[in-house]
Short mmCIF file of C-alpha atoms in Angstrom, two decimals:
data_model
loop_
_atom_site.label_atom_id
_atom_site.label_comp_id
_atom_site.label_asym_id
_atom_site.label_seq_id
_atom_site.Cartn_x
_atom_site.Cartn_y
_atom_site.Cartn_z
CA MET A 1 0.00 0.00 0.00
CA ILE A 2 1.21 3.45 -0.81
CA LEU A 3 0.87 6.13 1.83
CA THR A 4 0.12 9.63 0.59
CA PHE A 5 1.15 12.22 3.15
CA GLN A 6 -0.32 15.70 2.99
CA ASP A 7 0.50 18.98 4.67
CA LEU A 8 -1.77 19.66 7.63
CA ASP A 9 -4.63 22.07 7.18
CA LEU A 10 -7.38 23.20 9.54
CA THR A 11 -9.85 21.22 7.45
CA ASP A 12 -8.08 18.02 8.64
CA LYS A 13 -9.07 18.59 12.27
CA ALA A 14 -12.34 16.62 12.29
CA TRP A 15 -11.07 13.38 10.77
CA MET A 16 -7.74 13.50 12.61
CA ASP A 17 -9.43 14.15 15.98
CA GLU A 18 -11.75 11.20 15.34
CA LEU A 19 -8.86 8.82 14.68
CA PHE A 20 -6.70 10.18 17.51
CA GLU A 21 -9.62 9.61 19.89
CA ALA A 22 -10.27 6.11 18.57
CA GLY A 23 -6.63 5.23 19.23
CA GLY A 24 -7.01 5.98 22.93
CA ARG A 25 -3.53 7.41 23.51
CA ASP A 26 -3.31 10.27 25.97
CA SER A 27 0.01 11.62 24.75
CA LEU A 28 0.38 15.23 23.67
CA GLU A 29 1.63 14.09 20.25
CA TYR A 30 -1.75 12.44 19.58
CA CYS A 31 -3.59 15.75 19.34
CA PHE A 32 -4.45 17.69 16.20
CA ALA A 33 -3.65 21.04 17.83
CA THR A 34 -0.11 19.92 18.69
CA CYS A 35 0.54 18.54 15.23
CA TYR A 36 -0.91 21.62 13.55
CA LEU A 37 0.93 24.17 15.70
CA TRP A 38 4.29 22.40 15.30
CA ARG A 39 3.80 21.36 11.66
CA GLN A 40 6.42 23.70 10.25
CA ALA A 41 9.04 23.22 12.96
CA PHE A 42 8.92 19.41 12.77
CA GLY A 43 7.58 18.89 9.25
CA PHE A 44 4.41 17.12 10.43
CA ARG A 45 2.35 15.64 7.62
CA ALA A 46 -0.54 13.16 7.77
CA ALA A 47 -1.82 10.17 5.85
CA ARG A 48 -4.98 8.11 6.27
CA LEU A 49 -4.99 4.38 5.68
CA GLY A 50 -8.49 3.03 6.29
CA ASP A 51 -9.31 3.76 9.91
CA ARG A 52 -5.70 4.57 10.78
CA LEU A 53 -3.93 7.93 10.91
CA ILE A 54 -0.19 8.12 10.42
CA VAL A 55 1.69 11.30 11.26
CA GLN A 56 5.13 11.77 9.75
CA SER A 57 7.80 14.17 10.89
CA GLY A 58 11.07 15.06 9.22
CA GLU A 59 12.24 14.17 5.73
CA ARG A 60 14.18 11.44 3.97
CA HIS A 61 16.69 9.79 6.34
CA ARG A 62 15.44 11.77 9.34
CA THR A 63 11.83 10.71 8.92
CA SER A 64 9.93 9.27 11.87
CA TYR A 65 6.31 8.39 12.45
CA LEU A 66 3.89 8.41 15.35
CA PHE A 67 2.60 4.92 16.08
CA PRO A 68 -0.54 4.73 13.91
CA ALA A 69 -3.64 6.10 15.65
CA GLY A 70 -7.16 4.87 15.04
CA SER A 71 -8.84 1.50 15.13
CA GLY A 72 -8.91 -1.72 13.17
CA PRO A 73 -6.04 -3.96 12.14
CA ILE A 74 -2.62 -2.42 12.70
CA GLU A 75 -0.75 -4.73 10.32
CA PRO A 76 -1.62 -2.90 7.07
CA ALA A 77 -0.40 0.40 8.53
CA ILE A 78 2.86 -1.13 9.79
CA ASP A 79 3.42 -2.91 6.47
CA ALA A 80 2.87 0.38 4.60
CA LEU A 81 5.35 2.15 6.88
CA ILE A 82 7.96 -0.57 6.38
CA GLU A 83 7.51 -0.26 2.61
CA ARG A 84 7.78 3.53 2.75
CA ALA A 85 10.90 3.48 4.92
CA GLY A 86 12.51 0.98 2.55
CA GLY A 87 11.68 3.25 -0.38
CA LEU A 88 13.43 6.12 1.39
CA GLY A 89 16.43 3.91 2.17
CA ALA A 90 16.00 4.61 5.86
CA PRO A 91 15.15 2.53 8.92
CA LEU A 92 11.59 2.67 10.19
CA LYS A 93 11.40 4.91 13.28
CA LEU A 94 8.20 4.93 15.31
CA THR A 95 7.70 7.36 18.20
CA ALA A 96 5.30 7.78 21.13
#
C-alpha cells in the first residue's frame, strides 16, 4: 500500500481528531492542535490508511512516524510504513 502524506490544514481537524480519539492514547503528540501548531518546525504531515492515521515528521533519512492512531487492524499500517521506509532507504522509526 502506498501512503500519501499531505500537509496539515485546519480542514483536517475533524477526521484526525476522530482517529486520535479512537486510538485511545493520551500523549500530547496524539492531538491535532499539537501537530498543527508544530507542523512547520517538525515537518508534520498526515496520511490516512483506512481507519488509521499516520503522522510523519522530518524528511528522507530523518523521517519518523507516530505509532498509527485509530482503530482496526494495525498490520496494514505497519506494512505500509515498512515499505515507505525501505523506499526512502532509511530505517523505520516509530515514536510515542
